[in-house]
């Protein structure tokens, strides 16, 4: 009999160490974000970064003149980090580079859309439960509870190319095969006993 083991969970890392903000169910909207940006005295406009193929919104950030110029020159999404007050070439450190396909501007010329093609599978700095870079920064849904408060729930977009853990029965067989291949009958018997106890 195959035993269903839970999928192995990789601890989710939070940028800046705020796990509750990035993974929790409590709503903590930063209503002062625009005041913080304004206090930096940097001339920026909002940029929505969108996957050209799927139409999914990947990131919402800011760009200044230097970031827009770098975007066209490098043909990758370049933004302006308002927290660090510096150019942010998406993927320069993470490897999750977003190749530029097109740039659109709104009617009032105060925001941009970068249409991009991700080189890898993700765009967010956070990881899903399997350790994969998230496809988008928009991975939680906001919905009212019965009491009327707002709560977040994970709604991970499906990434067809992302590795997923093997089916539980494959894990069980693999554990036994590894123990036998290692030449340890006692390890194989111990593994089989542990798996029987989990039934």
PDB file of C-alpha atoms in Angstrom:
ATOM      1  CA  UNK A   1       0.000   0.000   0.000  1.00  0.00           C
ATOM      2  CA  UNK A   2       1.261   3.461  -0.893  1.00  0.00           C
ATOM      3  CA  UNK A   3       1.413   5.895   1.967  1.00  0.00           C
ATOM      4  CA  UNK A   4       0.551   9.521   1.381  1.00  0.00           C
ATOM      5  CA  UNK A   5       3.282  11.715   2.760  1.00  0.00           C
ATOM      6  CA  UNK A   6       2.813  15.485   2.852  1.00  0.00           C
ATOM      7  CA  UNK A   7       4.787  17.416   0.267  1.00  0.00           C
ATOM      8  CA  UNK A   8       8.063  18.666   1.752  1.00  0.00           C
ATOM      9  CA  UNK A   9       7.769  22.311   2.632  1.00  0.00           C
ATOM     10  CA  UNK A  10      10.653  24.674   2.149  1.00  0.00           C
ATOM     11  CA  UNK A  11      10.622  27.565   4.630  1.00  0.00           C
ATOM     12  CA  UNK A  12       9.473  30.717   2.917  1.00  0.00           C
ATOM     13  CA  UNK A  13      11.961  33.529   3.106  1.00  0.00           C
ATOM     14  CA  UNK A  14      10.780  37.077   3.646  1.00  0.00           C
ATOM     15  CA  UNK A  15      12.554  40.102   2.221  1.00  0.00           C
ATOM     16  CA  UNK A  16      13.768  42.193   5.117  1.00  0.00           C
ATOM     17  CA  UNK A  17      12.816  39.421   7.522  1.00  0.00           C
ATOM     18  CA  UNK A  18       9.094  40.243   7.651  1.00  0.00           C
ATOM     19  CA  UNK A  19       7.597  36.785   7.143  1.00  0.00           C
ATOM     20  CA  UNK A  20       4.133  37.775   8.395  1.00  0.00           C
ATOM     21  CA  UNK A  21       3.923  40.635   5.893  1.00  0.00           C
ATOM     22  CA  UNK A  22       4.937  38.468   2.927  1.00  0.00           C
ATOM     23  CA  UNK A  23       3.330  35.141   3.883  1.00  0.00           C
ATOM     24  CA  UNK A  24       0.686  35.809   6.525  1.00  0.00           C
ATOM     25  CA  UNK A  25      -3.101  35.947   6.258  1.00  0.00           C
ATOM     26  CA  UNK A  26      -3.447  39.356   7.943  1.00  0.00           C
ATOM     27  CA  UNK A  27      -3.946  42.431   5.775  1.00  0.00           C
ATOM     28  CA  UNK A  28      -1.195  45.031   6.367  1.00  0.00           C
ATOM     29  CA  UNK A  29      -1.600  47.421   3.435  1.00  0.00           C
ATOM     30  CA  UNK A  30       0.985  50.185   3.444  1.00  0.00           C
ATOM     31  CA  UNK A  31      -1.330  53.166   3.009  1.00  0.00           C
ATOM     32  CA  UNK A  32       1.642  55.520   3.474  1.00  0.00           C
ATOM     33  CA  UNK A  33       3.709  54.098   0.574  1.00  0.00           C
ATOM     34  CA  UNK A  34       3.237  57.146  -1.668  1.00  0.00           C
ATOM     35  CA  UNK A  35       4.188  59.489   1.197  1.00  0.00           C
ATOM     36  CA  UNK A  36       7.382  57.445   1.683  1.00  0.00           C
ATOM     37  CA  UNK A  37       8.190  57.658  -2.027  1.00  0.00           C
ATOM     38  CA  UNK A  38       7.517  61.417  -2.009  1.00  0.00           C
ATOM     39  CA  UNK A  39       9.798  61.887   1.010  1.00  0.00           C
ATOM     40  CA  UNK A  40      12.727  60.505  -1.024  1.00  0.00           C
ATOM     41  CA  UNK A  41      12.414  63.444  -3.434  1.00  0.00           C
ATOM     42  CA  UNK A  42      13.067  61.229  -6.450  1.00  0.00           C
ATOM     43  CA  UNK A  43      11.122  61.865  -9.637  1.00  0.00           C
ATOM     44  CA  UNK A  44       9.448  58.547 -10.459  1.00  0.00           C
ATOM     45  CA  UNK A  45       6.327  57.111 -12.063  1.00  0.00           C
ATOM     46  CA  UNK A  46       4.630  53.781 -11.270  1.00  0.00           C
ATOM     47  CA  UNK A  47       5.476  50.875 -13.584  1.00  0.00           C
ATOM     48  CA  UNK A  48       3.360  47.771 -14.002  1.00  0.00           C
ATOM     49  CA  UNK A  49       5.493  44.878 -15.232  1.00  0.00           C
ATOM     50  CA  UNK A  50       3.393  42.421 -17.230  1.00  0.00           C
ATOM     51  CA  UNK A  51       4.191  39.027 -18.793  1.00  0.00           C
ATOM     52  CA  UNK A  52       3.798  39.428 -22.564  1.00  0.00           C
ATOM     53  CA  UNK A  53       2.730  35.808 -23.028  1.00  0.00           C
ATOM     54  CA  UNK A  54       0.250  35.266 -20.199  1.00  0.00           C
ATOM     55  CA  UNK A  55      -0.838  38.840 -19.473  1.00  0.00           C
ATOM     56  CA  UNK A  56      -0.134  38.255 -15.759  1.00  0.00           C
ATOM     57  CA  UNK A  57       0.920  41.258 -13.702  1.00  0.00           C
ATOM     58  CA  UNK A  58       4.320  40.349 -12.260  1.00  0.00           C
ATOM     59  CA  UNK A  59       5.447  43.440 -10.353  1.00  0.00           C
ATOM     60  CA  UNK A  60       4.325  46.983  -9.622  1.00  0.00           C
ATOM     61  CA  UNK A  61       7.287  49.280  -9.006  1.00  0.00           C
ATOM     62  CA  UNK A  62       8.697  52.676 -10.025  1.00  0.00           C
ATOM     63  CA  UNK A  63      10.960  54.049 -12.722  1.00  0.00           C
ATOM     64  CA  UNK A  64      12.710  57.339 -13.178  1.00  0.00           C
ATOM     65  CA  UNK A  65      14.320  58.713 -16.319  1.00  0.00           C
ATOM     66  CA  UNK A  66      17.559  56.786 -15.708  1.00  0.00           C
ATOM     67  CA  UNK A  67      15.674  53.498 -15.205  1.00  0.00           C
ATOM     68  CA  UNK A  68      13.651  53.966 -18.392  1.00  0.00           C
ATOM     69  CA  UNK A  69      16.794  54.808 -20.337  1.00  0.00           C
ATOM     70  CA  UNK A  70      18.558  51.711 -18.940  1.00  0.00           C
ATOM     71  CA  UNK A  71      15.513  49.576 -19.794  1.00  0.00           C
ATOM     72  CA  UNK A  72      15.732  50.515 -23.469  1.00  0.00           C
ATOM     73  CA  UNK A  73      19.519  50.308 -23.560  1.00  0.00           C
ATOM     74  CA  UNK A  74      19.785  46.896 -21.865  1.00  0.00           C
ATOM     75  CA  UNK A  75      16.471  45.507 -23.211  1.00  0.00           C
ATOM     76  CA  UNK A  76      15.573  44.219 -19.728  1.00  0.00           C
ATOM     77  CA  UNK A  77      13.257  45.584 -17.023  1.00  0.00           C
ATOM     78  CA  UNK A  78      15.127  48.268 -15.067  1.00  0.00           C
ATOM     79  CA  UNK A  79      13.358  50.043 -12.235  1.00  0.00           C
ATOM     80  CA  UNK A  80      14.166  52.590  -9.554  1.00  0.00           C
ATOM     81  CA  UNK A  81      14.327  51.297  -5.991  1.00  0.00           C
ATOM     82  CA  UNK A  82      12.651  53.975  -3.904  1.00  0.00           C
ATOM     83  CA  UNK A  83      13.781  52.315  -0.651  1.00  0.00           C
ATOM     84  CA  UNK A  84      17.460  52.160  -1.674  1.00  0.00           C
ATOM     85  CA  UNK A  85      17.287  55.182  -3.999  1.00  0.00           C
ATOM     86  CA  UNK A  86      19.219  53.394  -6.747  1.00  0.00           C
ATOM     87  CA  UNK A  87      18.836  51.701 -10.120  1.00  0.00           C
ATOM     88  CA  UNK A  88      17.343  48.215  -9.841  1.00  0.00           C
ATOM     89  CA  UNK A  89      18.079  45.939 -12.786  1.00  0.00           C
ATOM     90  CA  UNK A  90      15.569  43.135 -12.254  1.00  0.00           C
ATOM     91  CA  UNK A  91      17.423  39.824 -12.129  1.00  0.00           C
ATOM     92  CA  UNK A  92      20.926  41.261 -11.693  1.00  0.00           C
ATOM     93  CA  UNK A  93      21.360  39.409  -8.388  1.00  0.00           C
ATOM     94  CA  UNK A  94      18.531  36.823  -8.453  1.00  0.00           C
ATOM     95  CA  UNK A  95      18.904  35.719 -12.061  1.00  0.00           C
ATOM     96  CA  UNK A  96      15.178  36.312 -12.622  1.00  0.00           C
ATOM     97  CA  UNK A  97      15.794  38.695 -15.518  1.00  0.00           C
ATOM     98  CA  UNK A  98      12.791  40.078 -17.402  1.00  0.00           C
ATOM     99  CA  UNK A  99      13.545  40.640 -21.088  1.00  0.00           C
ATOM    100  CA  UNK A 100      11.865  43.735 -22.493  1.00  0.00           C
ATOM    101  CA  UNK A 101       9.321  43.293 -25.291  1.00  0.00           C
ATOM    102  CA  UNK A 102       7.520  46.638 -25.244  1.00  0.00           C
ATOM    103  CA  UNK A 103       6.785  49.747 -23.170  1.00  0.00           C
ATOM    104  CA  UNK A 104       3.401  51.468 -22.975  1.00  0.00           C
ATOM    105  CA  UNK A 105       2.454  54.791 -21.398  1.00  0.00           C
ATOM    106  CA  UNK A 106      -0.953  55.860 -20.068  1.00  0.00           C
ATOM    107  CA  UNK A 107      -3.083  58.753 -21.349  1.00  0.00           C
ATOM    108  CA  UNK A 108      -1.846  61.238 -18.713  1.00  0.00           C
ATOM    109  CA  UNK A 109       1.806  60.187 -19.143  1.00  0.00           C
ATOM    110  CA  UNK A 110       2.236  59.442 -15.449  1.00  0.00           C
ATOM    111  CA  UNK A 111       2.625  55.648 -15.446  1.00  0.00           C
ATOM    112  CA  UNK A 112       4.174  52.920 -17.604  1.00  0.00           C
ATOM    113  CA  UNK A 113       3.636  49.273 -18.483  1.00  0.00           C
ATOM    114  CA  UNK A 114       6.667  47.122 -19.264  1.00  0.00           C
ATOM    115  CA  UNK A 115       5.707  44.068 -21.338  1.00  0.00           C
ATOM    116  CA  UNK A 116       8.344  41.432 -20.622  1.00  0.00           C
ATOM    117  CA  UNK A 117       9.277  37.797 -21.112  1.00  0.00           C
ATOM    118  CA  UNK A 118      10.788  36.164 -18.009  1.00  0.00           C
ATOM    119  CA  UNK A 119      14.040  34.312 -18.771  1.00  0.00           C
ATOM    120  CA  UNK A 120      13.331  31.882 -15.974  1.00  0.00           C
ATOM    121  CA  UNK A 121      10.077  30.951 -14.297  1.00  0.00           C
ATOM    122  CA  UNK A 122       9.589  33.663 -11.706  1.00  0.00           C
ATOM    123  CA  UNK A 123       9.645  37.371 -11.020  1.00  0.00           C
ATOM    124  CA  UNK A 124       9.039  37.785  -7.275  1.00  0.00           C
ATOM    125  CA  UNK A 125      11.803  37.729  -4.660  1.00  0.00           C
ATOM    126  CA  UNK A 126       9.719  35.356  -2.506  1.00  0.00           C
ATOM    127  CA  UNK A 127       9.562  31.574  -2.930  1.00  0.00           C
ATOM    128  CA  UNK A 128       6.582  29.219  -3.005  1.00  0.00           C
ATOM    129  CA  UNK A 129       6.228  26.248  -0.637  1.00  0.00           C
ATOM    130  CA  UNK A 130       8.468  24.128  -2.884  1.00  0.00           C
ATOM    131  CA  UNK A 131      11.293  26.675  -3.004  1.00  0.00           C
ATOM    132  CA  UNK A 132      10.505  27.955  -6.515  1.00  0.00           C
ATOM    133  CA  UNK A 133      10.681  31.668  -7.274  1.00  0.00           C
ATOM    134  CA  UNK A 134       7.105  32.880  -7.480  1.00  0.00           C
ATOM    135  CA  UNK A 135       5.806  33.693 -10.959  1.00  0.00           C
ATOM    136  CA  UNK A 136       4.309  36.983  -9.734  1.00  0.00           C
ATOM    137  CA  UNK A 137       4.382  39.234  -6.674  1.00  0.00           C
ATOM    138  CA  UNK A 138       0.577  38.932  -6.644  1.00  0.00           C
ATOM    139  CA  UNK A 139       0.210  35.495  -5.038  1.00  0.00           C
ATOM    140  CA  UNK A 140      -2.421  36.224  -2.352  1.00  0.00           C
ATOM    141  CA  UNK A 141      -6.098  36.978  -2.725  1.00  0.00           C
ATOM    142  CA  UNK A 142      -7.847  39.571  -0.508  1.00  0.00           C
ATOM    143  CA  UNK A 143     -11.375  38.609   0.555  1.00  0.00           C
ATOM    144  CA  UNK A 144     -13.828  39.583   3.287  1.00  0.00           C
ATOM    145  CA  UNK A 145     -14.449  37.150   6.140  1.00  0.00           C
ATOM    146  CA  UNK A 146     -17.855  36.388   7.671  1.00  0.00           C
ATOM    147  CA  UNK A 147     -17.141  39.037  10.324  1.00  0.00           C
ATOM    148  CA  UNK A 148     -16.458  41.663   7.647  1.00  0.00           C
ATOM    149  CA  UNK A 149     -12.699  41.946   8.139  1.00  0.00           C
ATOM    150  CA  UNK A 150     -10.349  41.378   5.223  1.00  0.00           C
ATOM    151  CA  UNK A 151      -8.125  38.320   5.061  1.00  0.00           C
ATOM    152  CA  UNK A 152      -5.433  37.064   2.693  1.00  0.00           C
ATOM    153  CA  UNK A 153      -5.176  33.575   1.230  1.00  0.00           C
ATOM    154  CA  UNK A 154      -2.496  32.118  -1.009  1.00  0.00           C
ATOM    155  CA  UNK A 155      -3.590  31.768  -4.618  1.00  0.00           C
ATOM    156  CA  UNK A 156      -0.371  30.691  -6.285  1.00  0.00           C
ATOM    157  CA  UNK A 157      -0.405  31.035 -10.065  1.00  0.00           C
ATOM    158  CA  UNK A 158       0.411  27.768 -11.778  1.00  0.00           C
ATOM    159  CA  UNK A 159       3.839  27.635 -13.362  1.00  0.00           C
ATOM    160  CA  UNK A 160       3.766  24.698 -15.815  1.00  0.00           C
ATOM    161  CA  UNK A 161       7.565  24.490 -16.015  1.00  0.00           C
ATOM    162  CA  UNK A 162       8.271  24.761 -12.269  1.00  0.00           C
ATOM    163  CA  UNK A 163       9.485  21.593 -10.591  1.00  0.00           C
ATOM    164  CA  UNK A 164       6.956  20.014  -8.251  1.00  0.00           C
ATOM    165  CA  UNK A 165       7.587  17.360  -5.657  1.00  0.00           C
ATOM    166  CA  UNK A 166       7.054  13.756  -6.791  1.00  0.00           C
ATOM    167  CA  UNK A 167       3.842  11.929  -5.961  1.00  0.00           C
ATOM    168  CA  UNK A 168       3.841  10.432  -2.426  1.00  0.00           C
ATOM    169  CA  UNK A 169       3.969   6.821  -3.698  1.00  0.00           C
ATOM    170  CA  UNK A 170       7.062   7.710  -5.751  1.00  0.00           C
ATOM    171  CA  UNK A 171       8.709   9.121  -2.631  1.00  0.00           C
ATOM    172  CA  UNK A 172       7.976   5.888  -0.713  1.00  0.00           C
ATOM    173  CA  UNK A 173       9.393   3.629  -3.427  1.00  0.00           C
ATOM    174  CA  UNK A 174      12.388   5.906  -3.878  1.00  0.00           C
ATOM    175  CA  UNK A 175      13.198   5.798  -0.154  1.00  0.00           C
ATOM    176  CA  UNK A 176      13.209   1.987  -0.193  1.00  0.00           C
ATOM    177  CA  UNK A 177      15.249   1.802  -3.402  1.00  0.00           C
ATOM    178  CA  UNK A 178      17.842   4.250  -2.065  1.00  0.00           C
ATOM    179  CA  UNK A 179      18.182   2.227   1.128  1.00  0.00           C
ATOM    180  CA  UNK A 180      18.615  -1.042  -0.814  1.00  0.00           C
ATOM    181  CA  UNK A 181      21.031   0.596  -3.300  1.00  0.00           C
ATOM    182  CA  UNK A 182      23.134   1.831  -0.417  1.00  0.00           C
ATOM    183  CA  UNK A 183      23.592  -1.805   0.547  1.00  0.00           C
ATOM    184  CA  UNK A 184      21.968  -1.449   3.901  1.00  0.00           C
ATOM    185  CA  UNK A 185      19.238  -4.020   4.464  1.00  0.00           C
ATOM    186  CA  UNK A 186      18.731  -2.717   7.991  1.00  0.00           C
ATOM    187  CA  UNK A 187      18.206   0.839   6.641  1.00  0.00           C
ATOM    188  CA  UNK A 188      15.674  -0.504   4.130  1.00  0.00           C
ATOM    189  CA  UNK A 189      13.829  -2.433   6.836  1.00  0.00           C
ATOM    190  CA  UNK A 190      13.842   0.623   9.112  1.00  0.00           C
ATOM    191  CA  UNK A 191      12.486   2.812   6.282  1.00  0.00           C
ATOM    192  CA  UNK A 192       9.737   0.253   5.565  1.00  0.00           C
ATOM    193  CA  UNK A 193       8.823   0.132   9.277  1.00  0.00           C
ATOM    194  CA  UNK A 194       8.597   3.950   9.486  1.00  0.00           C
ATOM    195  CA  UNK A 195       6.405   4.054   6.391  1.00  0.00           C
ATOM    196  CA  UNK A 196       4.096   1.357   7.851  1.00  0.00           C
ATOM    197  CA  UNK A 197       3.716   3.369  11.081  1.00  0.00           C
ATOM    198  CA  UNK A 198       2.549   6.432   9.118  1.00  0.00           C
ATOM    199  CA  UNK A 199      -0.478   4.537   7.736  1.00  0.00           C
TER     200      UNK A 199
END
